[in-house]
Amino acid sequence: MSPAHSPRPRAHVHRGSVEVVALWFDPTLPDEAETRRRVLAAWTPGAGVYALAGGFLLRLPAPCRMECAAAPGLPFTLEDGVLLSAPLSPSERERLAPTPGSAVLVRAGTARVHPLEPSRRVDVSAWLDVSGWEVVPVESLGAPPPPVATLAPIEAPPRARFGVGPPAPEAEVMRARLEGRPVPRLPRAPGLLDRLRAWWRAVPQRPGERTVNARTAARTPGLLDRLLNWWRESGGSGKALPAPPPPPRGPGLLSQLLVWLAASTPLGSLLGQRKADYVRRLFDLFEEGNLQEALRYAIPLDKGAPSEQARISLGLPGPRERLTIQPRHGGSATLFGGGAEVYAALRERYREAFRKLEREGRIEEAAFVLAELLNENEEAVSFLERHGRLQLAAELAEGRKLAPGLVVRQWVLARNMARAVDLARSTGAFADAVLRLERSHPAEARVLRMLWGEVLAQSGDYARAVEVVWPVPDARRLTGAWLERGVAGGGVSGARLLARMLSAFPERFDTVRTRALALLDADDAEGAPARQAFTEALAREVEREKKGMEPGLALLRPAVRAVLRDRAAGHLSVTSRELERLVQLTGDTVLRADLPPVPQLPEPEVSPSVHILHAGEGGPWRIHDAVPLSGGRMLVALGEAGARLVTGDGRCVAHFDVPAFSLVLSMHEDRALALAPRGMVKRLSRLDLTWRRAEPWCDTRVDAFAEVYDGNLWFLAVEDTVMAVDALAAEPRALWRVPQVGGQVLAVAVGPTELSFATLNAEAEIERWTYALPDPTLRSRQILPGGKVEKLRQLSLRMDGELVLLAQDGMRWFGPQVRSELLPRMPDTELRGLVLGGAWFAALKDTPSGREVRLLDRKLGTLRAQFFFQGTLPISVRFLSGDVLLFDAAGRLVRVDPTRGEVRRVVLR
């Protein structure tokens, strides 16, 4: 509208006290420098500044009541989405016809409409001259934080628990041979040759001979010395024999040579005779009933009959000075002449000794026979439990690394619930332990089940917590509180719990119906996944209960209609067969009769879409990290300005006043961890997204970390150690760790069933480790091909171990490869990085005008979308929950749903 035809309103300004949403500053009064100073003085976090009519419009983050006469600028109010600098009559508004989001400024008696486009946004940080400031690195004046505490493993009972002293040196030799360790040299009593040599050295000699003798004593052993040593080691001295070096595992070349020596040389005859004497003496001790002495000479055996792969030993074990159960078993037994017959006879003697010791009440010694000599660890644990040695049984079970469920069970019986819960959390053995306890100790099983549910609830997994504790009738009030908390969290998980609440507590039908209808009556695209989750969960409850689910059927009918509406609008991709099943479950004959044929959903568009983000489209804050949530919400890290939970259109739902540069989101979307650098360490804070609370946690060193966690354990790395940190503890502590992984840990990725991390060793090679979860068990360890990595630029790792890295010598991809034509055709120097998602990945490159991000579909083999960010700021990409977020330090934020092809630009407000 031209100035000649612009309306001249009767009121030119607001008067009195009004709800101000924006202030306009005229640069001509008095000058632009003073105007900028006033804008900065009125600026608050979340405010936006726009160039408007030669001046500056300051859009406040929230309305505030202000006296117009005392306002620092010209006040604007908000009416029907339009900013007004003066009250307008209906006829005046009709003549102006302002669009929502625009501003109407009355100046010199004339009203004009000004659109508030993103290109008009002003970066006020450019007004601040910081050239005279110098950034100085800071260091903490206090002591560095202590290292993360570790749940120390408990070894099997030491020898002192059995009332005996340290083992004999001969027993140490036998243990070293069985465990494959270097065999220590035993002190030997001087023989005849030693005494003669000592006598010769003690004879007085002439001065000219002393130097020669000293030089001779220091020479390398010659043939005579080696022969004398061989004679002594073959039994010539009549003393205890030192053990030879440990033989190889399995019948290799050395084993065959030893067999030949034993069968075809005089040495074999001599050793065979000594073996036979040793075994005969051992049997005599058992026959005489001298169990204490017999057990000192006893030979550890493996379970079952000896295998053909058993190794042959040329040494003889010496007697034990003490009886004890060792924490770790060394491997296959050392066999002596006689083969399987001697092996079986020894096993029978050990069984007889065990029975006799039990009859005599010598419980610890009897358990020693089971665990140490017969290698029957589970039987030994059960035996100790039966005789009331509960602490000893628990220590033995954990020290011998028996099944995690059995270990947890024994600690529960030993009344050490704290350790039982810690071990169950680190190994995921709650279910197995509860099942083992219910057979014999139902009261203890009930206590452990309640603790299990409490851990799940504290981790945010309210659905599983309810399922776990539901068999305990006395805990109904507690499960109801958990359901209420989960429903309050909203999103997809909250919708599922709402359906579970209806079946668990039918008396709450009125409350559930009100919440369910509010969810189902909405038609927004962001709420479609939650409506679908509620419908599917309610259908499962109806199918499971069948009878007594009339309230569920009453809500299932509007729920199915909501799903049909969302599918028709393109918000959901539900198959025709699934829709027919849901309609059938409703039992609504009218709905079945009126249901039209459900058309097949069209194939998604494969032509790539192009999106350009200009430099002026950013928001008021620098975005350091962002994660998508269900229902269209997002959690955004704003650095020292804190973190914000925002809606799909950028409105702030909650502000968390803790420093946040990186975010770790819980898989249940009800909590998160915020990280902020503080020199060599990071400050960690915990965010509660349900109740909108934040609390500082600790300062600790974190070199690499997983970007998601289950609310219970968080996997991170410090130097060359990877650990699972207890995210529920007041102070950080590790419930599991792998120390000294052989290099610097570069990346950690975790999923529901798998943990992967990548290291850079001293030879500049990349090594990939993969563990199975929940009980961390090493599945694979591989040095990736390609040799040394020269100047690593970027590395991306998925939870299944797929890895891609960029280095000076180019790009390397390990895992399911994509078609080469999908990758950007550009020099490696232009390729900034690749970020791996699930069925998608993003390629980042430099362009003459800025940065480019290509979103590619691995399954279909197509380019899905291209994004061009003007400027030189680096772009970050985050995959989570099927969505993709792209953001940068200018405050530009884009949320992409690759499945439906939706792209939404978000400006934080």
XYZ file of C-alpha atoms in Angstrom, residues 193-859:
667
model
C 77.831 -81.329 42.930
C 76.863 -78.022 44.529
C 78.782 -78.880 47.674
C 81.851 -79.857 45.633
C 81.681 -76.628 43.673
C 81.340 -74.597 46.859
C 84.281 -76.417 48.399
C 86.398 -75.741 45.310
C 85.564 -72.045 45.346
C 86.408 -71.868 49.038
C 89.961 -73.304 48.528
C 92.597 -70.521 48.883
C 94.227 -69.728 45.540
C 97.215 -67.805 44.375
C 96.622 -64.166 43.421
C 97.303 -64.884 39.765
C 94.496 -67.463 39.618
C 91.755 -65.449 41.293
C 91.077 -63.274 38.248
C 90.869 -66.303 35.989
C 88.396 -68.050 38.286
C 86.192 -64.974 38.503
C 86.194 -64.663 34.770
C 85.359 -68.359 34.448
C 82.473 -68.031 36.921
C 80.901 -65.280 34.820
C 81.136 -67.104 31.520
C 78.156 -68.480 29.591
C 77.292 -72.075 30.632
C 79.127 -74.555 28.423
C 78.301 -78.116 27.397
C 79.352 -79.576 30.756
C 77.165 -77.110 32.654
C 74.178 -77.919 30.461
C 74.710 -81.651 30.940
C 74.961 -81.212 34.709
C 71.784 -79.140 34.724
C 70.018 -81.784 32.614
C 71.146 -84.482 35.063
C 69.823 -82.547 38.046
C 66.502 -81.739 36.346
C 66.085 -85.445 35.463
C 66.074 -86.490 39.105
C 69.744 -87.115 39.776
C 69.803 -84.864 42.813
C 66.828 -86.569 44.399
C 65.281 -83.199 45.248
C 62.156 -81.408 44.092
C 62.113 -80.860 40.344
C 61.803 -77.376 38.868
C 58.994 -76.988 36.376
C 59.825 -76.646 32.681
C 58.426 -73.792 30.597
C 54.674 -74.088 30.039
C 53.828 -76.409 27.138
C 51.723 -75.121 24.239
C 47.970 -75.374 24.242
C 46.991 -78.513 22.326
C 49.139 -81.272 20.818
C 51.510 -79.203 18.714
C 55.010 -80.015 17.546
C 56.432 -79.719 21.047
C 53.800 -82.075 22.436
C 54.681 -84.665 19.801
C 58.363 -84.301 20.672
C 57.586 -84.840 24.338
C 55.612 -87.968 23.500
C 58.588 -89.271 21.532
C 60.990 -88.482 24.390
C 58.766 -90.284 26.883
C 58.412 -93.375 24.693
C 61.774 -93.719 22.944
C 64.525 -92.380 25.210
C 65.992 -93.269 28.624
C 64.709 -89.942 29.878
C 61.152 -91.157 29.254
C 61.711 -94.314 31.272
C 63.175 -92.366 34.170
C 60.315 -89.844 34.214
C 57.700 -92.555 33.730
C 59.012 -94.351 36.791
C 58.915 -91.141 38.833
C 55.322 -90.428 37.697
C 54.246 -93.900 38.651
C 55.859 -93.523 42.072
C 54.139 -90.189 42.581
C 50.684 -91.500 41.627
C 51.184 -94.697 43.644
C 52.090 -92.599 46.681
C 49.006 -90.472 46.165
C 46.744 -93.525 46.030
C 48.398 -94.939 49.140
C 47.620 -91.781 51.049
C 43.945 -92.080 50.114
C 43.891 -95.770 51.068
C 45.474 -94.997 54.443
C 42.824 -92.373 55.109
C 45.407 -89.610 55.445
C 43.226 -87.052 53.667
C 45.091 -83.988 54.843
C 48.347 -85.202 53.303
C 46.622 -86.686 50.264
C 44.967 -83.383 49.400
C 48.347 -81.646 49.580
C 49.558 -83.899 46.755
C 46.258 -84.036 44.837
C 46.166 -83.216 41.118
C 43.390 -80.875 39.850
C 41.127 -82.490 37.281
C 38.737 -81.146 34.669
C 35.145 -82.217 34.275
C 34.526 -85.474 32.415
C 37.120 -87.750 30.865
C 40.485 -86.416 29.661
C 40.459 -85.274 26.047
C 42.893 -86.309 23.345
C 44.097 -82.714 23.226
C 45.412 -82.844 26.794
C 48.995 -81.734 27.118
C 51.840 -83.857 28.421
C 53.956 -82.513 31.205
C 57.543 -83.501 31.936
C 57.489 -81.950 35.404
C 55.967 -83.265 38.622
C 53.719 -81.252 40.944
C 54.807 -80.924 44.486
C 52.636 -81.250 47.598
C 50.387 -78.438 48.794
C 51.059 -76.830 52.097
C 47.496 -75.453 52.293
C 44.063 -76.207 50.922
C 42.147 -73.386 49.291
C 39.843 -72.562 46.405
C 41.560 -70.360 43.866
C 39.580 -67.492 42.284
C 40.350 -68.520 38.716
C 40.811 -71.982 37.262
C 43.793 -72.513 35.033
C 42.652 -74.963 32.379
C 43.126 -78.609 31.533
C 44.633 -80.929 34.092
C 48.168 -82.183 33.730
C 48.016 -85.907 33.000
C 50.334 -88.576 34.244
C 51.050 -92.015 32.974
C 48.080 -94.357 33.022
C 45.727 -92.369 30.799
C 41.968 -92.337 31.372
C 42.062 -95.176 33.924
C 44.224 -93.187 36.320
C 42.119 -90.099 35.650
C 38.904 -91.948 36.546
C 40.496 -93.548 39.607
C 41.639 -90.151 40.882
C 38.177 -88.730 40.377
C 36.663 -91.576 42.409
C 39.210 -91.052 45.201
C 38.334 -87.363 45.297
C 34.638 -88.189 45.550
C 35.280 -90.561 48.431
C 37.365 -87.902 50.161
C 34.573 -85.346 49.674
C 31.985 -87.653 51.231
C 34.226 -88.437 54.174
C 35.009 -84.780 54.821
C 31.300 -83.966 54.718
C 30.541 -86.727 57.259
C 33.227 -85.356 59.538
C 31.802 -81.837 59.306
C 34.854 -80.413 57.532
C 32.694 -78.341 55.202
C 35.329 -75.927 53.862
C 37.742 -78.734 53.002
C 34.954 -80.702 51.342
C 34.060 -77.624 49.256
C 37.732 -77.350 48.348
C 37.640 -80.852 46.885
C 34.565 -80.028 44.792
C 35.727 -76.683 43.473
C 39.506 -77.042 43.246
C 40.122 -80.748 42.550
C 36.937 -81.823 40.738
C 36.205 -78.446 39.136
C 32.525 -78.751 40.112
C 31.968 -75.094 40.933
C 28.146 -75.047 40.791
C 27.986 -78.128 43.035
C 30.421 -76.518 45.464
C 28.275 -73.381 45.672
C 25.156 -75.441 46.288
C 26.996 -77.505 48.904
C 28.162 -74.416 50.787
C 24.658 -72.917 50.658
C 23.143 -76.126 52.004
C 25.499 -76.008 54.969
C 24.939 -72.331 55.724
C 28.216 -70.949 54.347
C 26.349 -68.283 52.379
C 29.067 -65.628 52.219
C 31.624 -68.213 51.112
C 29.225 -69.529 48.478
C 28.651 -66.032 47.066
C 32.368 -65.274 46.921
C 33.046 -68.590 45.205
C 30.273 -68.039 42.641
C 31.516 -64.569 41.712
C 35.211 -65.479 41.823
C 34.742 -68.454 39.512
C 32.588 -66.319 37.150
C 29.539 -68.542 37.224
C 26.233 -67.547 35.612
C 25.367 -63.937 36.576
C 21.899 -64.964 37.760
C 23.439 -67.517 40.125
C 25.935 -64.967 41.449
C 23.166 -62.452 42.157
C 21.100 -65.164 43.853
C 23.956 -66.072 46.186
C 24.560 -62.464 47.215
C 20.869 -62.059 47.979
C 21.006 -65.134 50.218
C 24.170 -63.755 51.833
C 22.138 -60.639 52.763
C 24.293 -58.315 50.652
C 21.501 -56.749 48.627
C 23.553 -53.747 47.514
C 26.122 -55.913 45.747
C 23.393 -58.169 44.350
C 21.618 -55.181 42.785
C 24.867 -53.701 41.417
C 25.808 -56.997 39.743
C 22.291 -57.486 38.398
C 22.313 -53.983 36.893
C 25.713 -54.421 35.267
C 24.891 -57.863 33.801
C 21.131 -57.649 33.234
C 20.626 -60.737 35.409
C 17.560 -59.622 37.389
C 15.137 -61.963 35.608
C 17.367 -65.034 35.924
C 18.117 -64.336 39.585
C 14.439 -63.846 40.469
C 13.544 -67.108 38.716
C 16.253 -68.990 40.618
C 15.114 -67.539 43.948
C 11.395 -68.185 43.426
C 12.002 -71.939 43.376
C 13.507 -72.060 46.853
C 13.271 -68.634 48.546
C 10.047 -66.851 47.518
C 10.394 -64.108 50.129
C 13.853 -63.133 48.891
C 12.606 -63.344 45.307
C 9.850 -60.860 46.124
C 12.358 -58.398 47.608
C 14.647 -58.669 44.570
C 11.671 -58.235 42.228
C 10.700 -55.023 44.003
C 14.269 -53.723 43.770
C 14.314 -54.635 40.088
C 11.153 -52.631 39.478
C 12.558 -49.691 41.420
C 15.700 -49.646 39.253
C 13.587 -49.714 36.088
C 11.367 -46.909 37.345
C 14.362 -44.767 38.319
C 15.747 -45.379 34.819
C 12.508 -44.155 33.222
C 11.341 -47.561 31.938
C 7.951 -47.411 33.662
C 6.302 -49.930 31.350
C 8.770 -52.702 32.262
C 8.725 -51.634 35.905
C 4.969 -52.191 36.021
C 5.269 -55.584 34.316
C 8.011 -56.695 36.718
C 6.254 -55.694 39.944
C 2.711 -56.607 38.856
C 2.928 -60.195 40.267
C 3.295 -58.630 43.748
C -0.309 -57.813 44.819
C 0.790 -55.534 47.658
C 2.581 -53.203 45.232
C -0.481 -52.045 43.273
C -0.289 -48.505 44.662
C 3.352 -48.264 43.648
C 2.671 -49.497 40.104
C -0.152 -46.967 39.833
C 2.243 -44.156 40.753
C 4.709 -45.366 38.120
C 1.982 -45.410 35.491
C 0.958 -41.878 36.390
C 4.534 -40.666 36.096
C 5.021 -42.385 32.754
C 1.784 -40.970 31.328
C 2.796 -37.499 32.487
C 5.919 -37.789 30.355
C 3.764 -37.808 27.223
C 4.956 -38.889 23.823
C 4.760 -42.395 22.439
C 5.759 -44.129 25.693
C 3.206 -42.110 27.665
C 0.456 -43.131 25.222
C 1.324 -46.814 25.638
C 1.242 -46.502 29.425
C -2.159 -44.810 29.214
C -3.555 -47.941 27.553
C -1.846 -50.119 30.175
C -3.425 -48.052 32.951
C -6.898 -48.844 31.614
C -6.350 -52.612 31.849
C -4.432 -52.477 35.141
C -6.829 -50.132 36.954
C -10.340 -50.340 35.436
C -11.644 -48.153 38.248
C -9.753 -45.218 36.708
C -11.741 -45.425 33.475
C -13.135 -41.893 33.693
C -9.659 -40.369 34.097
C -8.184 -42.507 31.324
C -11.087 -41.727 28.985
C -10.655 -37.970 29.432
C -6.925 -38.176 28.656
C -7.422 -40.618 25.786
C -10.119 -38.555 24.069
C -7.963 -35.425 24.357
C -5.187 -37.337 22.606
C -7.421 -38.877 19.940
C -9.355 -35.712 19.105
C -6.203 -33.864 18.047
C -5.286 -33.998 14.371
C -1.729 -32.622 14.375
C 0.975 -34.562 12.550
C 3.294 -34.524 15.581
C 0.775 -36.403 17.722
C 0.048 -39.100 15.130
C 2.739 -41.548 16.410
C 1.364 -41.246 19.948
C -2.217 -41.903 18.766
C -1.030 -44.942 16.833
C 0.948 -46.226 19.846
C -2.100 -45.842 22.094
C -4.317 -47.680 19.613
C -1.902 -50.592 19.175
C -1.298 -50.920 22.920
C -5.020 -50.827 23.653
C -5.637 -53.466 20.968
C -3.049 -55.754 22.590
C -4.702 -55.332 25.980
C -8.112 -56.172 24.481
C -6.694 -59.275 22.777
C -4.974 -60.408 25.957
C -7.853 -59.859 28.348
C -10.781 -60.563 25.965
C -13.224 -60.689 28.861
C -13.842 -57.708 31.083
C -12.408 -55.226 28.578
C -15.643 -53.427 27.720
C -14.058 -50.092 28.763
C -11.183 -50.847 26.425
C -13.537 -51.559 23.539
C -15.324 -48.285 24.212
C -12.048 -46.405 23.664
C -10.740 -48.657 20.904
C -13.436 -47.523 18.491
C -12.523 -43.778 18.544
C -8.861 -44.766 18.580
C -9.220 -46.751 15.340
C -11.096 -43.870 13.766
C -8.230 -41.540 14.738
C -5.737 -43.880 13.087
C -7.850 -43.986 9.939
C -7.958 -40.197 9.897
C -4.182 -39.883 10.373
C -3.526 -42.417 7.635
C -5.783 -40.593 5.209
C -3.960 -37.337 6.023
C -0.609 -38.960 5.337
C 0.592 -38.735 8.948
C 0.952 -42.529 9.350
C 1.963 -45.468 7.196
C -0.272 -48.296 8.470
C -0.832 -51.350 6.290
C -4.301 -52.302 5.089
C -4.107 -55.664 6.874
C -3.318 -54.001 10.203
C -6.218 -51.593 9.793
C -8.608 -54.437 9.059
C -7.402 -56.278 12.165
C -7.986 -53.209 14.339
C -11.480 -52.675 12.926
C -12.273 -56.332 13.536
C -11.187 -56.020 17.179
C -13.559 -53.132 17.813
C -16.601 -55.373 17.253
C -18.306 -52.357 15.709
C -20.458 -53.747 12.895
C -21.380 -50.258 11.723
C -17.721 -49.308 11.394
C -16.973 -52.519 9.500
C -19.900 -51.933 7.168
C -19.080 -48.287 6.524
C -15.352 -48.858 6.171
C -14.457 -48.106 2.545
C -11.720 -50.038 0.781
C -8.448 -48.856 2.248
C -6.180 -47.756 -0.602
C -2.551 -48.668 -0.597
C -0.254 -45.857 0.422
C 1.629 -44.313 -2.475
C 5.301 -45.012 -2.784
C 7.444 -42.270 -1.278
C 8.829 -39.689 -3.631
C 12.356 -40.506 -4.675
C 13.223 -37.195 -6.295
C 15.510 -35.252 -3.963
C 14.283 -32.033 -2.461
C 16.532 -28.982 -2.221
C 16.473 -26.554 0.707
C 18.499 -23.347 1.062
C 19.058 -21.788 4.485
C 20.199 -18.197 4.302
C 22.628 -16.653 6.736
C 19.932 -14.510 8.345
C 17.558 -17.385 9.169
C 19.192 -18.285 12.464
C 17.801 -17.901 15.937
C 18.932 -15.817 18.892
C 21.192 -18.531 20.372
C 24.093 -20.587 19.194
C 23.028 -24.239 19.058
C 25.717 -26.626 20.312
C 23.650 -29.822 20.262
C 20.065 -30.911 19.679
C 18.112 -34.170 19.912
C 14.636 -34.908 18.505
C 11.869 -36.257 20.736
C 8.552 -37.832 19.925
C 5.575 -35.550 19.449
C 7.675 -33.042 17.500
C 9.530 -31.784 20.591
C 13.284 -31.185 20.715
C 15.896 -30.768 23.414
C 18.455 -28.111 22.492
C 21.815 -27.359 24.127
C 22.655 -23.636 24.151
C 26.053 -23.745 25.863
C 26.374 -21.586 28.958
C 22.800 -20.364 28.328
C 21.533 -23.789 29.404
C 19.256 -26.261 27.666
C 15.709 -25.873 26.381
C 12.843 -28.226 25.724
C 11.011 -26.729 22.751
C 7.973 -27.573 20.643
C 8.037 -28.239 16.931
C 7.604 -24.533 16.148
C 10.401 -23.392 18.500
C 8.338 -22.350 21.533
C 10.069 -22.954 24.865
C 8.377 -25.526 27.086
C 11.044 -25.665 29.786
C 14.412 -24.062 30.407
C 17.161 -25.912 32.287
C 19.624 -23.531 33.893
C 22.729 -25.733 33.657
C 25.579 -25.427 31.123
C 24.923 -27.706 28.146
C 27.232 -28.180 25.160
C 26.488 -31.885 24.498
C 23.387 -33.957 25.234
C 22.957 -37.643 26.066
C 19.301 -38.632 25.769
C 17.680 -41.533 27.563
C 16.068 -44.142 25.324
C 12.826 -43.502 27.244
C 12.941 -39.751 26.453
C 12.166 -38.750 30.030
C 15.666 -37.620 31.047
C 18.991 -36.539 29.631
C 22.566 -35.735 30.610
C 24.141 -32.370 29.778
C 27.909 -32.019 29.348
C 29.946 -28.817 29.473
C 33.759 -28.549 29.109
C 35.681 -27.318 32.104
C 39.328 -27.573 31.070
C 40.453 -31.194 31.128
C 37.197 -32.343 32.719
C 33.516 -31.957 31.931
C 30.707 -30.787 34.140
C 27.807 -33.232 34.061
C 24.209 -32.318 34.853
C 21.049 -34.421 34.913
C 17.839 -33.178 33.289
C 14.372 -34.464 34.183
C 12.228 -33.771 31.116
C 9.001 -34.955 32.764
C 9.084 -32.709 35.821
C 11.187 -29.979 34.147
C 14.029 -30.096 36.677
C 17.814 -30.003 36.391
C 20.563 -30.711 38.899
C 24.361 -30.570 38.719
C 25.865 -34.040 38.995
C 29.669 -34.005 39.044
C 32.898 -32.932 37.364
C 34.852 -35.766 35.787
C 36.973 -36.577 32.797
C 35.124 -37.842 29.720
C 37.091 -38.391 26.507
C 34.445 -40.245 24.452
C 30.869 -41.217 25.239
C 27.727 -42.829 23.870
C 25.114 -40.288 22.754
C 22.216 -42.300 24.235
C 21.760 -44.376 27.378
C 19.042 -46.466 28.981
C 18.634 -44.233 32.025
C 20.569 -46.755 34.102
C 24.088 -47.212 32.706
C 26.008 -44.741 30.557
C 28.993 -45.994 28.550
C 31.962 -43.646 28.300
C 35.741 -43.741 27.919
C 38.555 -42.120 29.869
C 41.950 -42.427 28.173
C 42.307 -46.166 27.417
C 39.483 -47.396 29.677
C 35.852 -47.981 28.663
C 33.318 -48.169 31.473
C 29.610 -48.363 32.257
C 28.862 -45.547 34.699
C 25.963 -45.735 37.142
C 23.788 -42.834 36.020
C 21.558 -43.133 39.111
C 24.301 -42.779 41.739
C 25.010 -39.576 43.643
C 28.681 -39.760 42.601
C 29.908 -41.368 39.383
C 30.991 -44.981 39.735
C 31.599 -47.696 37.185
C 29.713 -50.985 37.488
C 31.741 -52.471 34.609
C 34.889 -51.491 32.767
C 37.537 -52.646 30.302
C 40.939 -51.127 31.168
C 43.937 -50.776 28.886
C 42.227 -51.345 25.542
C 45.463 -50.650 23.743
C 45.025 -47.090 22.568
C 43.024 -43.889 22.687
C 39.257 -44.416 22.513
C 37.883 -42.323 19.647
C 34.157 -43.134 19.700
C 31.599 -45.129 21.700
C 28.191 -46.257 20.396
C 25.578 -48.311 22.233
C 22.211 -49.885 21.426
C 19.773 -52.158 23.257
C 21.836 -55.303 22.610
C 25.279 -54.151 21.484
C 28.189 -51.917 22.470
C 30.928 -50.827 20.062
C 33.939 -48.586 20.430
C 36.908 -47.696 18.245
C 40.485 -47.115 19.385
C 43.631 -45.670 17.809
C 46.657 -47.706 18.879
C 50.341 -46.749 19.039
C 50.847 -47.905 15.421
C 48.148 -45.414 14.271
C 45.763 -48.266 13.413
C 42.026 -48.299 14.081
C 40.760 -51.197 16.195
C 37.054 -51.951 16.609
C 35.649 -53.689 19.695
C 32.125 -55.141 19.875
C 30.384 -56.363 23.041
C 27.030 -58.088 23.489
C 24.651 -56.568 26.050
C 23.182 -56.534 28.688
C 25.915 -58.742 30.202
C 28.926 -57.157 28.475
C 30.610 -60.038 26.647
C 33.313 -59.509 24.052
C 31.992 -60.587 20.662
C 34.742 -59.409 18.329
C 37.954 -57.403 18.298
C 39.407 -56.426 14.941
C 42.160 -54.185 13.633
C 40.578 -52.617 10.586
C 42.400 -53.109 7.273
C 44.094 -50.254 5.502
C 47.143 -49.831 7.707
C 48.225 -46.647 9.443
C 45.777 -43.730 9.626
C 47.410 -40.460 8.609
C 45.902 -37.354 10.239
C 42.431 -38.576 11.185
C 39.874 -35.840 10.420
C 36.536 -37.404 11.308
C 35.129 -40.724 12.551
C 31.517 -41.892 12.804
C 30.517 -45.128 14.561
C 27.164 -46.894 14.764
C 26.070 -49.154 17.602
C 26.348 -52.255 15.370
C 30.027 -51.556 14.712
C 29.664 -49.931 11.294
C 32.384 -47.313 11.029
C 33.464 -44.658 8.554
C 36.493 -42.409 8.876
C 38.115 -39.611 6.943
C 41.876 -39.227 7.005
C 44.593 -37.621 4.971
C 44.778 -40.682 2.718
C 41.041 -40.670 1.959
C 37.842 -42.276 3.248
C 37.475 -45.776 4.701
C 34.128 -47.471 5.296
C 33.799 -50.654 7.378
C 30.409 -52.304 7.436
C 27.525 -52.590 4.971
C 28.731 -50.576 1.995
C 26.549 -48.197 0.012
C 26.652 -47.739 -3.715
C 29.533 -45.540 -4.726
C 27.324 -43.292 -6.868
C 25.496 -42.161 -3.707
C 28.593 -40.554 -2.279
C 29.311 -36.974 -3.276
C 31.663 -36.802 -6.244
C 34.246 -34.440 -4.845
C 37.861 -34.371 -3.677
C 38.405 -35.772 -0.215
C 39.528 -32.343 0.908
C 35.996 -31.001 0.296
C 34.254 -33.875 2.072
C 33.831 -32.732 5.663
C 32.438 -35.962 7.031
C 29.851 -38.736 6.965
C 27.336 -39.234 9.770
C 25.766 -42.682 10.008
C 22.138 -43.200 11.007
C 19.916 -46.260 10.753
C 18.655 -46.600 7.188
C 20.114 -43.173 6.388
C 23.387 -41.361 6.389
C 24.454 -37.767 5.777
C 27.389 -36.540 3.705
C 28.783 -33.085 4.482
C 30.869 -31.066 2.037
C 32.112 -27.559 1.379
C 30.725 -25.369 -1.408
C 31.830 -21.943 -2.678
C 28.868 -20.297 -0.907
C 28.763 -22.341 2.270
C 28.093 -25.895 3.438
C 26.089 -28.695 1.851
C 24.447 -31.666 3.580
C 23.181 -34.594 1.517
C 20.720 -36.953 3.153
C 20.917 -40.384 1.518
C 18.723 -43.472 1.788
C 20.855 -46.591 2.090
C 18.026 -49.064 1.438
